[in-house]
Amino acid sequence: MSIKPVFINLLKIRLPLSAFMSITHRVSGVALFLLVIPVSLVIFTYLVSSEDSYLEFLAFYQDNFIFRTFVLFCILIFQYHMFAGLRHLLHDFHVLPETLNSSNISSQVALILFLINGFLTASVLL
Amino acid sequence: MQLEINIYRFNAETDAFPYMQTFNFAKPERDIMVLELLNLLKEQDPTISYRRSCREGVCGSDGMNINGKNGLACITPLSQVLKGNKLDLRPLPGLPVIRDLVVDMEEFYAQYEKIKPFLQNDSTPPEIERLQSPEDRDKLDGLYECILCACCSTSCPSFWWNPDKFVGPAALLQAYRFIADTRDSRTEERLEALSDPFSVYRCHGIMNCVSVCPKGLNPNKAIGNIKSMLLKDSTKAVEPIRVIEQA
């Protein structure tokens, strides 16, 4: 007798916007832990090690567009995690009602705030 | 107009893997329910397997994934779920498939059993019945109506990951139904049983359970209430330590 199959195909299962927010919040959390925080610590250590290293880094940052884009990407991950996380907290502490409608609206608001904030950050950094 | 109906097929005796079988079917003149359509298809191919019983959304037997969203076939009108002329019918996600649209619900019922879904009261029963004020009775509205169709639990990614540890929205709704019941005297014990990192806390409020519930219930809200009660309970436990420190 064959093993009983289990149907879980995320491409075939419709999830609400709040599910998308929750899953991407988790993914951004992992990226924050594995990429953004270690990279920030390395950069920070280099920046404060001496005056020369600070100036050297500043010159490298201003000349290198790809590196600036990478820094922006890291900041965007942090911002996304923050907006999605705040939304989560507001629901967890019953500040926002736990209904499907309010959850969808709060997801849309968090996404719009992230996009505005991301756009402003990009216009400053690039 | 011809409908294209794709049905998930699997027979453990003959198939190594599941596959989708396409049926072409003339669109009925009147709007029918998905279950009725399945019954008509079964006349064409008697090997199609699915559960059904009351055909009016009360027994919860015919929960399935209809065009990507869980629901009861018997109360889902075809007009509401058709995408163009296509309809995909799959079994409830996350549970082992026994045959076609029939899933093994053992894990689901095991979680339901875990929350002790019955009234527990240690005091001597009164002669007639345990009375409850209308206000206290109102607290059970939106909780007791669950028909255990498993649409919510099987649409929950946390339940897919940990069907053995995470209690799941359906059973948690029932857990809260007894926690909120003033006639039940084992509230502390019930909360204690749910206080581990998996039973309740695997819920991250994605609201899929609310989105699919065919009875319009809100397990997410019940879970939120359980979490709040657990939080209050845990802060209570810290108090005696503070008293000792002050002394």
Coordinates of C-alpha atoms in Angstrom, one line a residue:
Chain A
M1 CA 0.0 0.0 0.0
S2 CA 1.4 3.4 -0.9
I3 CA 1.9 6.3 1.6
K4 CA -1.1 8.6 2.0
P5 CA -0.3 11.8 0.1
V6 CA -0.9 15.2 1.7
F7 CA -2.2 18.1 -0.4
I8 CA -0.3 21.3 0.4
N9 CA 0.4 23.4 -2.7
L10 CA 0.7 27.1 -1.8
L11 CA 0.3 28.0 -5.4
K12 CA -3.2 26.3 -5.4
I13 CA -4.4 27.5 -2.0
R14 CA -5.8 31.1 -1.8
L15 CA -4.6 33.0 1.3
P16 CA -5.9 36.3 2.5
L17 CA -3.7 39.5 2.5
S18 CA -3.1 39.1 6.3
A19 CA -1.5 35.7 5.6
F20 CA 0.8 37.3 3.1
M21 CA 1.7 39.9 5.7
S22 CA 2.4 37.3 8.3
I23 CA 4.5 35.0 6.1
T24 CA 6.6 37.9 4.7
H25 CA 7.0 39.3 8.3
R26 CA 8.6 36.0 9.2
V27 CA 10.8 36.0 6.1
S28 CA 11.9 39.5 6.8
G29 CA 12.6 38.5 10.4
V30 CA 14.9 35.7 9.2
A31 CA 16.6 38.1 6.7
L32 CA 17.0 40.6 9.5
F33 CA 18.7 38.1 11.8
L34 CA 20.9 36.4 9.2
L35 CA 21.8 39.4 7.0
V36 CA 20.9 42.8 8.2
I37 CA 22.1 42.6 11.8
P38 CA 25.5 40.8 11.0
V39 CA 26.2 43.3 8.2
S40 CA 25.3 46.3 10.3
L41 CA 27.6 45.1 13.1
V42 CA 30.5 44.6 10.7
I43 CA 30.0 48.1 9.2
F44 CA 29.6 49.6 12.6
T45 CA 32.8 48.0 13.9
Y46 CA 34.7 49.2 10.9
L47 CA 33.3 52.7 11.2
V48 CA 34.3 53.2 14.9
S49 CA 37.7 51.5 14.7
S50 CA 39.5 54.7 13.6
E51 CA 39.0 58.1 11.9
D52 CA 40.7 56.9 8.7
S53 CA 38.5 53.8 8.4
Y54 CA 35.4 56.1 8.9
L55 CA 36.5 58.4 6.1
E56 CA 37.5 55.5 3.9
F57 CA 34.1 53.9 4.4
L58 CA 32.3 57.2 3.7
A59 CA 34.2 57.6 0.4
F60 CA 33.4 54.0 -0.6
Y61 CA 29.7 54.5 0.3
Q62 CA 29.4 57.7 -1.8
D63 CA 31.2 56.2 -4.8
N64 CA 29.6 52.8 -4.9
F65 CA 26.0 52.8 -6.2
I66 CA 25.6 49.0 -5.8
F67 CA 26.7 49.2 -2.1
R68 CA 24.3 52.1 -1.5
T69 CA 21.5 50.0 -3.0
F70 CA 22.5 47.1 -0.8
V71 CA 22.3 49.3 2.3
L72 CA 18.9 50.6 1.1
F73 CA 17.7 47.0 0.7
C74 CA 18.8 46.2 4.3
I75 CA 16.9 49.3 5.6
L76 CA 13.8 48.3 3.6
I77 CA 13.9 44.8 5.2
F78 CA 14.0 46.4 8.6
Q79 CA 11.2 48.9 7.8
Y80 CA 9.0 46.1 6.4
H81 CA 9.5 44.0 9.5
M82 CA 8.8 47.0 11.7
F83 CA 5.5 48.0 10.0
A84 CA 4.3 44.4 9.7
G85 CA 5.3 43.8 13.3
L86 CA 3.5 46.9 14.7
R87 CA 0.4 45.7 12.9
H88 CA 0.8 42.3 14.6
L89 CA 1.2 43.9 18.0
L90 CA -1.9 46.1 17.6
H91 CA -3.9 43.0 16.8
D92 CA -2.3 40.9 19.6
F93 CA -3.1 43.6 22.2
H94 CA -6.7 43.9 21.0
V95 CA -6.1 47.6 20.0
L96 CA -7.4 46.6 16.5
P97 CA -10.4 44.2 16.4
E98 CA -9.7 40.6 15.4
T99 CA -11.9 40.5 12.4
L100 CA -11.1 39.6 8.8
N101 CA -12.1 43.0 7.6
S102 CA -10.0 45.0 10.1
S103 CA -7.1 42.6 9.5
N104 CA -7.2 43.2 5.7
I105 CA -7.4 47.0 6.3
S106 CA -4.5 47.0 8.7
S107 CA -2.5 44.9 6.2
Q108 CA -3.2 47.5 3.5
V109 CA -2.3 50.4 5.7
A110 CA 0.9 48.7 6.8
L111 CA 1.8 48.1 3.2
I112 CA 1.0 51.6 2.1
L113 CA 3.1 53.1 5.0
F114 CA 6.0 50.8 4.1
L115 CA 5.8 51.9 0.5
I116 CA 5.7 55.6 1.3
N117 CA 8.5 55.2 3.9
G118 CA 10.6 53.0 1.5
F119 CA 10.2 55.6 -1.3
L120 CA 11.3 58.4 1.0
T121 CA 14.3 56.4 2.3
A122 CA 15.3 55.5 -1.3
S123 CA 15.0 59.2 -2.4
V124 CA 17.4 60.2 0.4
L125 CA 19.9 57.3 0.1
L126 CA 20.3 57.0 -3.7
Chain B
M1 CA -21.5 26.3 -21.9
Q2 CA -19.2 23.5 -20.9
L3 CA -17.6 23.5 -17.4
E4 CA -14.1 22.2 -16.9
I5 CA -14.0 20.4 -13.5
N6 CA -10.7 19.2 -12.2
I7 CA -10.9 16.7 -9.4
Y8 CA -8.0 15.5 -7.2
R9 CA -7.8 11.7 -7.6
F10 CA -5.9 9.2 -5.6
N11 CA -6.6 5.5 -4.9
A12 CA -4.0 3.9 -2.6
E13 CA -4.6 0.5 -4.2
T14 CA -3.8 1.6 -7.8
D15 CA -2.0 5.0 -7.8
A16 CA 1.5 5.7 -6.6
F17 CA 0.8 9.5 -6.8
P18 CA -2.3 11.7 -6.8
Y19 CA -3.3 13.4 -10.0
M20 CA -6.0 15.8 -11.3
Q21 CA -8.7 14.3 -13.5
T22 CA -10.7 16.7 -15.8
F23 CA -14.4 16.3 -16.3
N24 CA -16.3 18.3 -18.9
F25 CA -19.8 19.0 -17.8
A26 CA -22.6 21.1 -19.4
K27 CA -23.4 24.0 -17.1
P28 CA -26.7 23.5 -15.4
E29 CA -29.4 26.1 -16.1
R30 CA -30.1 26.8 -12.5
D31 CA -27.4 27.6 -9.9
I32 CA -26.5 24.4 -8.0
M33 CA -24.3 23.7 -5.1
V34 CA -20.9 22.1 -5.5
L35 CA -22.1 18.9 -3.8
E36 CA -24.9 18.6 -6.2
L37 CA -22.4 18.9 -9.1
L38 CA -20.3 16.2 -7.5
N39 CA -23.3 13.9 -7.2
L40 CA -24.0 14.4 -10.9
L41 CA -20.4 13.7 -11.8
K42 CA -20.6 10.5 -9.6
E43 CA -23.3 9.3 -12.0
Q44 CA -20.7 9.6 -14.8
D45 CA -17.9 8.1 -12.8
P46 CA -19.0 6.1 -9.7
T47 CA -15.4 5.9 -8.4
I48 CA -15.2 9.5 -7.4
S49 CA -15.0 9.5 -3.5
Y50 CA -16.1 12.2 -1.1
R51 CA -17.9 12.5 2.2
R52 CA -21.4 14.0 2.5
S53 CA -24.3 13.5 4.8
C54 CA -26.9 16.2 5.7
R55 CA -26.4 18.3 2.5
E56 CA -27.3 21.5 4.3
G57 CA -24.2 22.7 6.1
V58 CA -24.9 21.1 9.5
C59 CA -22.9 17.9 9.6
G60 CA -19.7 19.3 8.3
S61 CA -18.8 16.1 6.3
D62 CA -18.1 17.6 2.9
G63 CA -15.4 20.1 3.7
M64 CA -13.0 20.4 0.7
N65 CA -10.8 22.8 -1.1
I66 CA -12.9 24.5 -3.7
N67 CA -10.9 26.6 -6.2
G68 CA -8.2 27.2 -3.6
K69 CA -10.5 28.0 -0.6
N70 CA -11.8 25.6 1.9
G71 CA -15.5 25.3 2.3
L72 CA -18.5 23.0 2.5
A73 CA -19.5 21.7 -0.9
C74 CA -23.2 21.5 0.1
I75 CA -23.6 25.2 0.9
T76 CA -21.3 26.6 -1.7
P77 CA -23.1 27.7 -4.8
L78 CA -21.4 27.0 -8.1
S79 CA -21.9 30.6 -9.3
Q80 CA -19.8 31.9 -6.3
V81 CA -16.7 29.8 -6.9
L82 CA -16.4 29.3 -10.7
K83 CA -13.4 31.0 -12.2
G84 CA -14.6 31.5 -15.8
N85 CA -15.7 27.9 -16.5
K86 CA -13.2 26.2 -14.3
L87 CA -13.6 24.5 -11.0
D88 CA -10.8 22.8 -9.1
L89 CA -11.8 20.4 -6.3
R90 CA -9.1 19.2 -3.9
P91 CA -9.1 17.5 -0.5
L92 CA -8.7 19.6 2.7
P93 CA -5.0 20.6 2.8
G94 CA -2.5 19.3 5.4
L95 CA -4.3 16.0 6.2
P96 CA -3.4 12.6 4.7
V97 CA -5.6 11.7 1.8
I98 CA -7.4 8.3 2.1
R99 CA -9.0 8.5 -1.3
D100 CA -9.8 11.3 -3.7
L101 CA -11.5 14.0 -1.6
V102 CA -11.6 12.0 1.6
V103 CA -9.0 12.8 4.2
D104 CA -7.9 11.1 7.3
M105 CA -9.1 13.4 10.1
E106 CA -7.4 11.5 13.0
E107 CA -4.9 14.3 13.8
F108 CA -7.7 16.8 13.8
Y109 CA -9.9 14.8 16.2
A110 CA -6.8 14.0 18.4
Q111 CA -6.4 17.8 19.0
Y112 CA -10.1 18.1 19.7
E113 CA -9.9 15.3 22.3
K114 CA -6.9 17.0 23.9
I115 CA -8.9 20.1 24.9
K116 CA -11.5 18.0 26.8
P117 CA -14.6 19.3 25.0
F118 CA -17.1 18.7 27.7
L119 CA -18.3 20.6 30.8
Q120 CA -16.3 19.8 33.9
N121 CA -17.7 20.9 37.2
D122 CA -16.6 19.5 40.6
S123 CA -19.5 20.8 42.7
T124 CA -22.5 18.6 43.4
P125 CA -25.0 18.9 40.5
P126 CA -28.2 20.7 41.3
E127 CA -31.5 18.8 41.2
I128 CA -32.6 20.2 37.8
E129 CA -29.9 22.1 35.9
R130 CA -26.9 24.4 36.4
L131 CA -28.2 27.9 35.9
Q132 CA -26.5 30.6 34.0
S133 CA -27.4 34.3 33.6
P134 CA -28.4 35.4 30.1
E135 CA -25.3 37.6 30.0
D136 CA -23.1 34.7 30.8
R137 CA -24.9 32.6 28.2
D138 CA -24.3 35.3 25.6
K139 CA -20.6 34.8 26.0
L140 CA -20.9 31.4 24.3
D141 CA -22.4 32.8 21.1
G142 CA -20.0 32.5 18.2
L143 CA -18.3 29.6 20.0
Y144 CA -20.7 26.7 20.3
E145 CA -21.9 26.8 16.7
C146 CA -18.8 25.0 15.4
I147 CA -19.6 21.9 13.4
L148 CA -16.0 20.5 13.3
C149 CA -15.8 20.4 9.5
A150 CA -12.0 21.1 9.8
C151 CA -12.1 23.8 7.1
C152 CA -10.3 26.2 9.5
S153 CA -7.7 24.0 10.9
T154 CA -6.7 22.6 7.5
S155 CA -6.3 26.1 6.0
C156 CA -3.9 27.1 8.8
P157 CA -0.2 26.9 7.9
S158 CA 0.7 26.5 11.6
F159 CA -1.5 23.4 11.7
W160 CA 0.2 22.1 8.5
W161 CA 3.6 22.4 10.2
N162 CA 2.6 21.0 13.6
P163 CA -0.6 19.0 13.4
D164 CA 0.5 17.0 16.4
K165 CA 1.5 20.0 18.7
F166 CA -0.6 23.0 17.6
V167 CA -4.2 22.5 18.7
G168 CA -5.6 24.3 15.7
P169 CA -8.3 26.9 15.3
A170 CA -11.3 24.5 15.5
A171 CA -10.2 22.9 18.8
L172 CA -9.1 26.2 20.2
L173 CA -12.5 27.7 19.5
Q174 CA -14.0 24.8 21.5
A175 CA -11.4 25.2 24.2
Y176 CA -12.4 28.8 24.7
R177 CA -16.1 27.8 24.5
F178 CA -15.5 25.8 27.8
I179 CA -13.1 28.4 29.3
A180 CA -15.7 31.1 28.8
D181 CA -18.5 28.9 30.2
T182 CA -19.3 30.1 33.8
R183 CA -20.6 26.6 34.6
D184 CA -17.2 25.0 34.0
S185 CA -14.9 25.0 37.1
R186 CA -11.7 23.8 35.5
T187 CA -10.7 27.1 33.8
E188 CA -7.2 27.2 35.4
E189 CA -6.5 23.6 34.4
R190 CA -7.7 24.2 30.9
L191 CA -5.4 27.3 30.5
E192 CA -2.5 25.4 32.1
A193 CA -2.9 22.6 29.5
L194 CA -2.6 25.2 26.7
S195 CA 0.3 27.2 28.1
D196 CA 3.2 25.4 26.3
P197 CA 4.9 27.1 23.3
F198 CA 2.9 25.1 20.7
S199 CA -0.7 24.6 21.7
V200 CA -1.9 28.2 21.3
Y201 CA 1.2 30.3 20.6
R202 CA 1.8 28.8 17.1
C203 CA -1.2 31.0 16.0
H204 CA 0.2 34.2 14.4
G205 CA -3.2 35.6 13.5
I206 CA -3.2 35.2 9.7
M207 CA -7.0 35.0 9.7
N208 CA -7.3 32.2 7.2
C209 CA -9.5 30.3 9.7
V210 CA -11.9 33.3 9.8
S211 CA -11.8 33.7 6.1
V212 CA -12.9 30.1 5.4
C213 CA -15.3 29.3 8.2
P214 CA -18.6 28.2 6.6
K215 CA -20.5 29.1 9.8
G216 CA -19.0 32.7 9.9
L217 CA -17.2 32.1 13.2
N218 CA -14.1 33.8 14.4
P219 CA -11.6 31.3 16.0
N220 CA -8.9 34.0 15.8
K221 CA -10.8 36.1 18.3
A222 CA -11.2 33.1 20.7
I223 CA -7.5 32.4 20.4
G224 CA -6.7 36.1 21.2
N225 CA -8.9 35.8 24.3
I226 CA -7.1 32.6 25.4
K227 CA -3.7 34.3 24.9
S228 CA -4.8 37.3 27.0
M229 CA -6.1 35.0 29.8
L230 CA -2.8 33.1 29.7
L231 CA -0.9 36.4 30.0
K232 CA -3.0 37.5 33.0
D233 CA -2.5 34.0 34.5
S234 CA 1.3 34.2 34.1
T235 CA 1.5 37.7 35.7
K236 CA -0.5 36.3 38.6
A237 CA 2.1 33.6 39.1
V238 CA 4.8 36.2 39.6
E239 CA 3.1 38.0 42.5
P240 CA 4.0 35.6 45.4
I241 CA 7.7 35.9 44.4
R242 CA 7.5 39.7 44.8
V243 CA 5.9 39.4 48.2
I244 CA 8.7 37.2 49.4
E245 CA 11.3 39.7 48.1
Q246 CA 9.6 42.5 49.9
A247 CA 9.4 40.5 53.2

